[in-house]
mmCIF file of C-alpha atoms and ligand atoms in Angstrom:
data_model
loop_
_atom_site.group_PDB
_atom_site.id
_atom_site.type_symbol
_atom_site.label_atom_id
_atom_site.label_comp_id
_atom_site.label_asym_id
_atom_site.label_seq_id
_atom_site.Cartn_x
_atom_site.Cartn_y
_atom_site.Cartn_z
ATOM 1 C CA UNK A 21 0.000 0.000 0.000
ATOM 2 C CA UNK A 22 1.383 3.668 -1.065
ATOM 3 C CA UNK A 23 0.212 7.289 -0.508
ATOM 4 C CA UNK A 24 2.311 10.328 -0.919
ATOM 5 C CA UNK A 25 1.863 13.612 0.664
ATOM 6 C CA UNK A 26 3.481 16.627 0.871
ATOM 7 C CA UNK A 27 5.093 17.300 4.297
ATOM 8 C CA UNK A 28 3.157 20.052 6.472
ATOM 9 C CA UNK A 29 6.774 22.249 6.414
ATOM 10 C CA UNK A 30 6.340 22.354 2.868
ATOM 11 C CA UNK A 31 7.364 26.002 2.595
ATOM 12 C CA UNK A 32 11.300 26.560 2.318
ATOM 13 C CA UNK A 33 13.385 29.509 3.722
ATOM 14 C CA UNK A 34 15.261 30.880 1.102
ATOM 15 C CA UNK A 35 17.621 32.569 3.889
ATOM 16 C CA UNK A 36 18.854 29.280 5.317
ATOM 17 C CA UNK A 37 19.749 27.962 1.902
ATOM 18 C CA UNK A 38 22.889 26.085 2.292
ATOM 19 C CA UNK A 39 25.650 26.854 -0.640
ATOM 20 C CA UNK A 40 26.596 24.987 -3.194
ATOM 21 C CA UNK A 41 27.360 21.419 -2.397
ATOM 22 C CA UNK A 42 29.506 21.307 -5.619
ATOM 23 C CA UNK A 43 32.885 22.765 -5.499
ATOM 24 C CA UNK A 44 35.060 22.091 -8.314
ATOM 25 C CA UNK A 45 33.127 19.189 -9.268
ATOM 26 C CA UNK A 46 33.712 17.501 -5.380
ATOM 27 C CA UNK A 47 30.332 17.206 -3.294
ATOM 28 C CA UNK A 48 32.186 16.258 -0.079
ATOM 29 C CA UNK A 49 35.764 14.673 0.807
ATOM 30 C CA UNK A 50 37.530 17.679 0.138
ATOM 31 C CA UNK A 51 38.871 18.774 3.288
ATOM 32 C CA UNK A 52 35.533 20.658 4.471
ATOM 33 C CA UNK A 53 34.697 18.112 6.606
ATOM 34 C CA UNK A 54 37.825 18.706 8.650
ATOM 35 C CA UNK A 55 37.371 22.817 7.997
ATOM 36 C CA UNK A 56 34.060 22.191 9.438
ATOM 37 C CA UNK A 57 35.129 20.283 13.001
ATOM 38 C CA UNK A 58 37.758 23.241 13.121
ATOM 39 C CA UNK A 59 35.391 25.985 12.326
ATOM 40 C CA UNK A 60 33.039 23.813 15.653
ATOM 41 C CA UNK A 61 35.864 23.702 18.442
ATOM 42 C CA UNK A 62 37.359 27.934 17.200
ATOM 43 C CA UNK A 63 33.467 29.135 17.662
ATOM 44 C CA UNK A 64 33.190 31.955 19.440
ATOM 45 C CA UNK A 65 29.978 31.028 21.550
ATOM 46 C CA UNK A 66 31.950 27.439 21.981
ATOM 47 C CA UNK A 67 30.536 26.849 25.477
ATOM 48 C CA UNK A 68 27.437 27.446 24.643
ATOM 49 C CA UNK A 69 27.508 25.153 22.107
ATOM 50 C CA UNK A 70 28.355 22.386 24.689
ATOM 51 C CA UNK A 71 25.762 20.182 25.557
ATOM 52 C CA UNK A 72 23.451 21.992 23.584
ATOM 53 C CA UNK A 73 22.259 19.901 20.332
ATOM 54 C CA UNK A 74 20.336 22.729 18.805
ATOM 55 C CA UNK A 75 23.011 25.273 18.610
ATOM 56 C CA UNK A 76 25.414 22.739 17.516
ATOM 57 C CA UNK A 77 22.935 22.119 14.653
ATOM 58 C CA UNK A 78 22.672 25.868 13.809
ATOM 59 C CA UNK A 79 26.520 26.330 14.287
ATOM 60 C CA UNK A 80 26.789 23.465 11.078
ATOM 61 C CA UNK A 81 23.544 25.072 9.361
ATOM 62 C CA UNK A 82 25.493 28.304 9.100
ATOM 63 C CA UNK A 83 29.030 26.814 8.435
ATOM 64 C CA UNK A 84 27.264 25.319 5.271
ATOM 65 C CA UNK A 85 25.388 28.613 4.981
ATOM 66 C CA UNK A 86 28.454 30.845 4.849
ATOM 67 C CA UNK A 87 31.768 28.843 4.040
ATOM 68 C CA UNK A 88 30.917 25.540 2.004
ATOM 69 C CA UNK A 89 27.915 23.353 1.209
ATOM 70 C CA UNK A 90 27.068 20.423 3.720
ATOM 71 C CA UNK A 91 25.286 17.055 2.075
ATOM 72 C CA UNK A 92 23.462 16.639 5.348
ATOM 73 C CA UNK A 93 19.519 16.570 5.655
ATOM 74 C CA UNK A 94 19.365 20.179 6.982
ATOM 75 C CA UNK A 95 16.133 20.741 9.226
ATOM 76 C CA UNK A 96 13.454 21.487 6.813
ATOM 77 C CA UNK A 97 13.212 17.277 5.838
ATOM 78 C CA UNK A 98 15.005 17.001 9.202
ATOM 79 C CA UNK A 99 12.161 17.972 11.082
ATOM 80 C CA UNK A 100 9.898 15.923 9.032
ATOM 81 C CA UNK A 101 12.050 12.763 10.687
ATOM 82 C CA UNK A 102 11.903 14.130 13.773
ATOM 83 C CA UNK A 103 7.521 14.079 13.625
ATOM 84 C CA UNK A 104 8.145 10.869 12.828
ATOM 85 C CA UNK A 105 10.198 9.798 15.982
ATOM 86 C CA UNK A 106 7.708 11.987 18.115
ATOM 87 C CA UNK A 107 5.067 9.790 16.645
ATOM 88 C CA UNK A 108 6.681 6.379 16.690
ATOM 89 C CA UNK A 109 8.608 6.535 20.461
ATOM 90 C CA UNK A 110 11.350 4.247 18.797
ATOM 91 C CA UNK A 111 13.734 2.864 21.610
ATOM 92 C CA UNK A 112 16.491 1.981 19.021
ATOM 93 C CA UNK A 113 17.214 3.518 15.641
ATOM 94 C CA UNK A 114 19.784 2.395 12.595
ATOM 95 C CA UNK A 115 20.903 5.316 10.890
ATOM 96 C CA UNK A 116 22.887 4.342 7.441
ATOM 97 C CA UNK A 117 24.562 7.204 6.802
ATOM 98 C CA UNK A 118 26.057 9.382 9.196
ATOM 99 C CA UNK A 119 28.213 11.587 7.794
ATOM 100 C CA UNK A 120 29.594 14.468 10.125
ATOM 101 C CA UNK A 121 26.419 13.823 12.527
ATOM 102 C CA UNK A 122 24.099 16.086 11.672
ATOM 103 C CA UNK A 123 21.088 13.837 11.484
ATOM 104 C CA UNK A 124 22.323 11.843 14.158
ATOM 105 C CA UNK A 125 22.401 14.917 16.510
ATOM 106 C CA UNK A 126 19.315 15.986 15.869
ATOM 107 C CA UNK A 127 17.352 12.148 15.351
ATOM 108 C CA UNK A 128 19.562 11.206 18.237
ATOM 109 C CA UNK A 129 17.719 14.335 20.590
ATOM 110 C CA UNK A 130 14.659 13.860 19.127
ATOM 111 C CA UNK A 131 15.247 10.038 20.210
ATOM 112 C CA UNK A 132 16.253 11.001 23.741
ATOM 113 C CA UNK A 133 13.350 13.687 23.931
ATOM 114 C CA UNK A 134 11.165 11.000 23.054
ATOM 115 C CA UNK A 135 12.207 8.236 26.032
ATOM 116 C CA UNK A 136 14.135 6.389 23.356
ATOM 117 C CA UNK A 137 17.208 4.753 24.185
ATOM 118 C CA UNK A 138 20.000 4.696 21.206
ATOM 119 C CA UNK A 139 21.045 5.957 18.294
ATOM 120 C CA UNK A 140 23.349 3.751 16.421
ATOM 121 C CA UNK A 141 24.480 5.880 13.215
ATOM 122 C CA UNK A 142 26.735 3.764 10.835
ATOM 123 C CA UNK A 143 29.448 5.957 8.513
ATOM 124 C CA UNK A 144 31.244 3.856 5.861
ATOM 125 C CA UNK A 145 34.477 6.988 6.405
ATOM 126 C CA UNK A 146 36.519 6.517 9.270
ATOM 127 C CA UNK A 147 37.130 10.297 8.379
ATOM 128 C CA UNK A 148 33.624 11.564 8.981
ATOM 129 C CA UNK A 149 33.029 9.209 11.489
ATOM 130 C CA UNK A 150 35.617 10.870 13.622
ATOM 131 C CA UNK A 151 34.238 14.422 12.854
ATOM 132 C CA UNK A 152 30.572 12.979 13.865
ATOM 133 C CA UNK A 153 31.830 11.427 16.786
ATOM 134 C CA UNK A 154 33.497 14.641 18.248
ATOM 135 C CA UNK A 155 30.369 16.856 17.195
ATOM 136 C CA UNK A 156 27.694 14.294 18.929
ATOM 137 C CA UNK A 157 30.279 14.668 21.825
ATOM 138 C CA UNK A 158 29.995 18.798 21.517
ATOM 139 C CA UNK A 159 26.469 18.125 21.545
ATOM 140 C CA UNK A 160 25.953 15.665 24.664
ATOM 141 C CA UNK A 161 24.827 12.895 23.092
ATOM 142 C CA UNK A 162 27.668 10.716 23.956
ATOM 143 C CA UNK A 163 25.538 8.905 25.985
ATOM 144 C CA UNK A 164 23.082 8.125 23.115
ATOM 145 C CA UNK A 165 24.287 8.084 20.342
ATOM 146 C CA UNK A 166 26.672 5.888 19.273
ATOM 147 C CA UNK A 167 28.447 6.082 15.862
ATOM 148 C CA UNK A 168 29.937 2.634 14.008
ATOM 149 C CA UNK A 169 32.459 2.680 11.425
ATOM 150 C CA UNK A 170 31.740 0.442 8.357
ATOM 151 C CA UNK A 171 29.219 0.342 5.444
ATOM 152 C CA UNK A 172 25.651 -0.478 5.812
ATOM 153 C CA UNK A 173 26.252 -4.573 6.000
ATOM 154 C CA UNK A 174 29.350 -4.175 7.939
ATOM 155 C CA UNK A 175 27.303 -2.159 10.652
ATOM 156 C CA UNK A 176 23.952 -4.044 10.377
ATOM 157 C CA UNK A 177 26.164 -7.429 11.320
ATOM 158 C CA UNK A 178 28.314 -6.167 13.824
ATOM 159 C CA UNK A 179 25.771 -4.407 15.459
ATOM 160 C CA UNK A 180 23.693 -7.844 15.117
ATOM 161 C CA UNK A 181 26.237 -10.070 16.774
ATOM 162 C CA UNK A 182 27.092 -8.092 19.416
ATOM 163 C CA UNK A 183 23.493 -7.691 20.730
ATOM 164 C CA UNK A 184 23.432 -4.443 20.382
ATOM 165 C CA UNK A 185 19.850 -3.704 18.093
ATOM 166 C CA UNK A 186 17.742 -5.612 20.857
ATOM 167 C CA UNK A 187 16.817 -8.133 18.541
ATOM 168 C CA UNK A 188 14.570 -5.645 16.398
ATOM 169 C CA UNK A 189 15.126 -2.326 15.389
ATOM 170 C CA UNK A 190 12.526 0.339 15.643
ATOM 171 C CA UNK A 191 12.879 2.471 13.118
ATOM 172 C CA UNK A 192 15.512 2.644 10.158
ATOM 173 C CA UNK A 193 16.850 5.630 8.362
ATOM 174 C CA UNK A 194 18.629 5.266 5.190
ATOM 175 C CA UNK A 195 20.509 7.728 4.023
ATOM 176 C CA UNK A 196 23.609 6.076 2.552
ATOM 177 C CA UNK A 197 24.798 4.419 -1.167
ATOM 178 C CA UNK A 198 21.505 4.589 -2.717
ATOM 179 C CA UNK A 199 21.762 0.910 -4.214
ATOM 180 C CA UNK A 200 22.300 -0.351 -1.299
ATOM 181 C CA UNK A 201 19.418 0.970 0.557
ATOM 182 C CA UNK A 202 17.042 -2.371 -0.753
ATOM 183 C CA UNK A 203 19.917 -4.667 -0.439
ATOM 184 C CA UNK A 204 20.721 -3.621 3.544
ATOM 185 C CA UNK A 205 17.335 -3.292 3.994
ATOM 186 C CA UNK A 206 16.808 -6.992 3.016
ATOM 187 C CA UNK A 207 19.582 -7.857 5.293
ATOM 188 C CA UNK A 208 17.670 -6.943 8.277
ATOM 189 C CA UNK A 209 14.748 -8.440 7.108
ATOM 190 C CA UNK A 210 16.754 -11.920 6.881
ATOM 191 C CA UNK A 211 18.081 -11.364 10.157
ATOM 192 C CA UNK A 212 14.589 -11.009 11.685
ATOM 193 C CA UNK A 213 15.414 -7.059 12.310
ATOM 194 C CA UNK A 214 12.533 -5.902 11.037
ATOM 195 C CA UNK A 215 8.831 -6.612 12.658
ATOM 196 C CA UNK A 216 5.490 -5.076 13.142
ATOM 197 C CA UNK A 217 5.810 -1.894 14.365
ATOM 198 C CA UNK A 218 9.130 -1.007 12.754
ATOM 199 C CA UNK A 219 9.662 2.266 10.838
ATOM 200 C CA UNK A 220 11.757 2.659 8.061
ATOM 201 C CA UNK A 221 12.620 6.207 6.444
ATOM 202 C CA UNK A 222 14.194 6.513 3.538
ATOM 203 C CA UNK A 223 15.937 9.794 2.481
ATOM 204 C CA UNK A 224 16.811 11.480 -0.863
ATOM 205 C CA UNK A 225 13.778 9.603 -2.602
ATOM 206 C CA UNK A 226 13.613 12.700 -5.634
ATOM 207 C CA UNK A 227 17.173 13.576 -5.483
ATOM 208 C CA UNK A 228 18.752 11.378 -6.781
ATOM 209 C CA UNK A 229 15.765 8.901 -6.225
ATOM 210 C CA UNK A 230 15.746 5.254 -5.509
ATOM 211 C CA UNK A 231 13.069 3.083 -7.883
ATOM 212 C CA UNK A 232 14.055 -0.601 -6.815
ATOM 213 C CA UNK A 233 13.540 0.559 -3.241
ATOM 214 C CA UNK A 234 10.515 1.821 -3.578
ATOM 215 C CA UNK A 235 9.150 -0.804 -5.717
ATOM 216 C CA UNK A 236 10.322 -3.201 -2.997
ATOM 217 C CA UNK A 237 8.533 -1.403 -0.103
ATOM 218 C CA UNK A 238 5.613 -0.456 -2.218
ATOM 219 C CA UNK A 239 5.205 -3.841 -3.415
ATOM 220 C CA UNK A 240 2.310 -6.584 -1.760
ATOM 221 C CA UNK A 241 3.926 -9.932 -0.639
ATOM 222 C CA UNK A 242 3.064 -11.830 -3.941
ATOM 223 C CA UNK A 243 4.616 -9.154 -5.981
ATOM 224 C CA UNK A 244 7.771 -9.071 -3.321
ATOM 225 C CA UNK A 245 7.671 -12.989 -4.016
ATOM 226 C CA UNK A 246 8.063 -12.577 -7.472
ATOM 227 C CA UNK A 247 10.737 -9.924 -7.431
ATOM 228 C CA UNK A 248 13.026 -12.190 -5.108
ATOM 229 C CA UNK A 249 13.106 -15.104 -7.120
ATOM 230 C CA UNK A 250 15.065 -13.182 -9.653
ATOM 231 C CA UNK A 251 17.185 -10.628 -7.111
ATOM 232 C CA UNK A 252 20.674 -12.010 -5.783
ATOM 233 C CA UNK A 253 20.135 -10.374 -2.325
ATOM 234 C CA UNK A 254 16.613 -12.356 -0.886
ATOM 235 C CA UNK A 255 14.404 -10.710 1.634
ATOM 236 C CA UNK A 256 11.618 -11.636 3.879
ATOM 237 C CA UNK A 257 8.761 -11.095 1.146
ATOM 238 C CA UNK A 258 6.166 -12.118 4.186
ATOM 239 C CA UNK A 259 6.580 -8.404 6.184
ATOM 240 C CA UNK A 260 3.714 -6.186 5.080
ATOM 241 C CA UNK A 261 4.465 -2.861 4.898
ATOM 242 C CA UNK A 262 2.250 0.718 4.391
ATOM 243 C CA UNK A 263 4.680 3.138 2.904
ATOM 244 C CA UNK A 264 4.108 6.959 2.181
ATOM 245 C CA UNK A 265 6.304 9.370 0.233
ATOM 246 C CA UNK A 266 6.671 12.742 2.019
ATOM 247 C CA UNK A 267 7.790 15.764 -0.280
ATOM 248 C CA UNK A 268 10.088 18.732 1.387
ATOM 249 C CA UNK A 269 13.647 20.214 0.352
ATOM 250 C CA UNK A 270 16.847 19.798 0.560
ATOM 251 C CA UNK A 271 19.126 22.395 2.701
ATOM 252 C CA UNK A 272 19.835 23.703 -0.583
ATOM 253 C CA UNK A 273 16.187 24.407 -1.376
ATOM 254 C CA UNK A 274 16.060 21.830 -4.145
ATOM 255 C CA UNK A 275 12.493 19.338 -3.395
ATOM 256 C CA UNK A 276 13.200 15.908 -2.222
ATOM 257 C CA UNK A 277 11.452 13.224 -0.661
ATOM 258 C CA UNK A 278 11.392 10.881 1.738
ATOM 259 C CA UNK A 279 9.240 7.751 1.890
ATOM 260 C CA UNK A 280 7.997 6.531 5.352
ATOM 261 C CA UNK A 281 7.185 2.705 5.495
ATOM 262 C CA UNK A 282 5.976 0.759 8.418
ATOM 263 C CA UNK A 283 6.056 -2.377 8.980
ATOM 264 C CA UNK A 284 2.353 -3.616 9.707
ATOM 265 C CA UNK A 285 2.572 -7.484 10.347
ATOM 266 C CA UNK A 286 3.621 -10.336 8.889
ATOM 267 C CA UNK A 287 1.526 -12.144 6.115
ATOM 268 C CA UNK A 288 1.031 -15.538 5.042
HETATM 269 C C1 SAM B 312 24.146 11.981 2.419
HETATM 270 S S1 SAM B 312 25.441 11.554 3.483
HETATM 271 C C2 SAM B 312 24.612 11.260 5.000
HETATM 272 C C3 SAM B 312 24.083 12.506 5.635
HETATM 273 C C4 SAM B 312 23.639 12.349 7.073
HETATM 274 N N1 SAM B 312 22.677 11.283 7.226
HETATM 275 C C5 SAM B 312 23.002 13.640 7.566
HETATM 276 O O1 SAM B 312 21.885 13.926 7.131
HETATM 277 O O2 SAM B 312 23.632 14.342 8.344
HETATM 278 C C6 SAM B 312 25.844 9.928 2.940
HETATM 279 C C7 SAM B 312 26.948 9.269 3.768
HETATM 280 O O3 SAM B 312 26.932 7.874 3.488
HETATM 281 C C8 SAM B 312 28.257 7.399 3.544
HETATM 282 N N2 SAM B 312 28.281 6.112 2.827
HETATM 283 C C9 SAM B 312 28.414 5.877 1.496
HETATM 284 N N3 SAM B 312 28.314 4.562 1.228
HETATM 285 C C10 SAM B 312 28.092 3.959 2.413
HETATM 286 C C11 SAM B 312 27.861 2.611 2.800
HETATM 287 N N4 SAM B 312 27.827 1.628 1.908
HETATM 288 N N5 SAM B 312 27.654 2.355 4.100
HETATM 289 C C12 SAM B 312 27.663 3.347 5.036
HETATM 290 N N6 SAM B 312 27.884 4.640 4.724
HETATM 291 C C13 SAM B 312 28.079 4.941 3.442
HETATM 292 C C14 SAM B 312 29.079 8.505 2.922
HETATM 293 O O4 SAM B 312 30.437 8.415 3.324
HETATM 294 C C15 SAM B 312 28.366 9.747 3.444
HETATM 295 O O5 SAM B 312 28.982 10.208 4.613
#
């Protein structure tokens, strides 16, 4: 089942715009990761940034504002995550995708905020897993959230063997290679991650979009049936899920969406 809507912050402001990601034909990985943590720990309202989660996000907000574009989520489709973990109460949430922390700062408070418990954010670069980890320490959300470095698989495993996801995860958020969201997503399915009453989120569904994903999640179990029997990574084609695409923007002001799935049962 599928239904799209467009999210209720549906207007963007022009005067947060973030600048261009694209410098020189790099997106990230050019050093302004590192100019970033440095611009964090010279700021001249530093101590108030301490333990303070919002003004950590608005110190990064107007770093990518005023020096160089950030490829976070920003807090226009941020905040549309965030309903969704006021909604859902998740105790435990997989973030795929964690670049320098900005989503897991502000998921990870929203989390807290909400009685949840952790925030496990997985970042394939030991580079911008470092920066995350120091600016979710700024923030004081050591004690939450907890950052993993690895891909997707690597994380989902690790994580898995060690105990550490519970058993089932809550609620998902993708937001890493886009061909791999279907194929990690099916790994959690095989190892009984996913159950009724997970949420899954799914970022950047416009830009640059993510069909086989959405097919998957949008598809009913005979359909999901028929699309494993020819796919090389299986899932569990039994989970019924009721997915939703939410429209918003991009820090940059550019529309995106994200599609909201949850998992309602478990069919025949
Ligand atoms: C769009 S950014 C994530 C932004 C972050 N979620 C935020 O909103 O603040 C995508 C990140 O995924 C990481 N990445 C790419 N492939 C990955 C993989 N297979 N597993 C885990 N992380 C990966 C990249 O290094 C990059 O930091």
């Amino acid at each position: 089942m599928a239904s799209d809507a467009r999210a209720e912050s549906a207007e963007f402001d022009s005067s947060k715009a973030y600048k261009n990601w694209e410098v020189e034909g790099k997106f990230f990985g050019d050093g302004r990761e590192v100019a970033l943590l440095e611009y964090m720990h010279s700021h001249p309202e530093l101590e108030q940034l301490r333990g303070n989660p919002r003004r950590v996000l608005e110190a990064i907000d107007t770093f990518a504002q005023s020096v160089t574009g950030l490829i976070n989520i920003g807090e226009t489709k941020g905040t549309v995550v965030c309903d969704v973990i006021a909604q859902h109460k998740p105790s435990t949430v997989l973030e795929l995708g964690g670049y320098i922390g900005y989503s897991a700062i502000m998921f990870g408070d929203a989390l807290k905020q909400a009685g949840g418990k952790r925030y496990f954010s997985v970042e394939k670069s030991p580079l911008f897993a470092a920066v995350a980890t120091s600016l979710v320490d700024l923030a004081g959300l050591r004690d939450t959230v907890r950052v993993v470095v690895g891909t997707g698989a690597e994380g989902i495993r690790r994580l898995h063997d060690e105990g550490a996801l519970g058993g089932r995860i809550d609620m998902t958020f993708f937001d890493h290679h886009k061909p791999s969201y279907t194929a990690d997503l099916k790994l959690c399915e095989r190892l009984g991650l996913i159950g009724k009453g997970t949420v899954l989120v799914a970022d950047n569904m416009i830009l640059p979009g993510n069909p086989p994903y959405a097919e998957w999640v949008r598809a009913s179990t005979a359909e999901k049936r028929e699309l494993d029997r020819v796919a090389a990574e299986k899932g569990n084609p039994n989970l019924l899920y009721h997915s939703r695409s939410v429209t918003s923007f991009e820090p940059s002001g550019q529309e995106d969406a994200v599609e909201i799935t949850e998992c309602t049962g478990i069919g025949a």
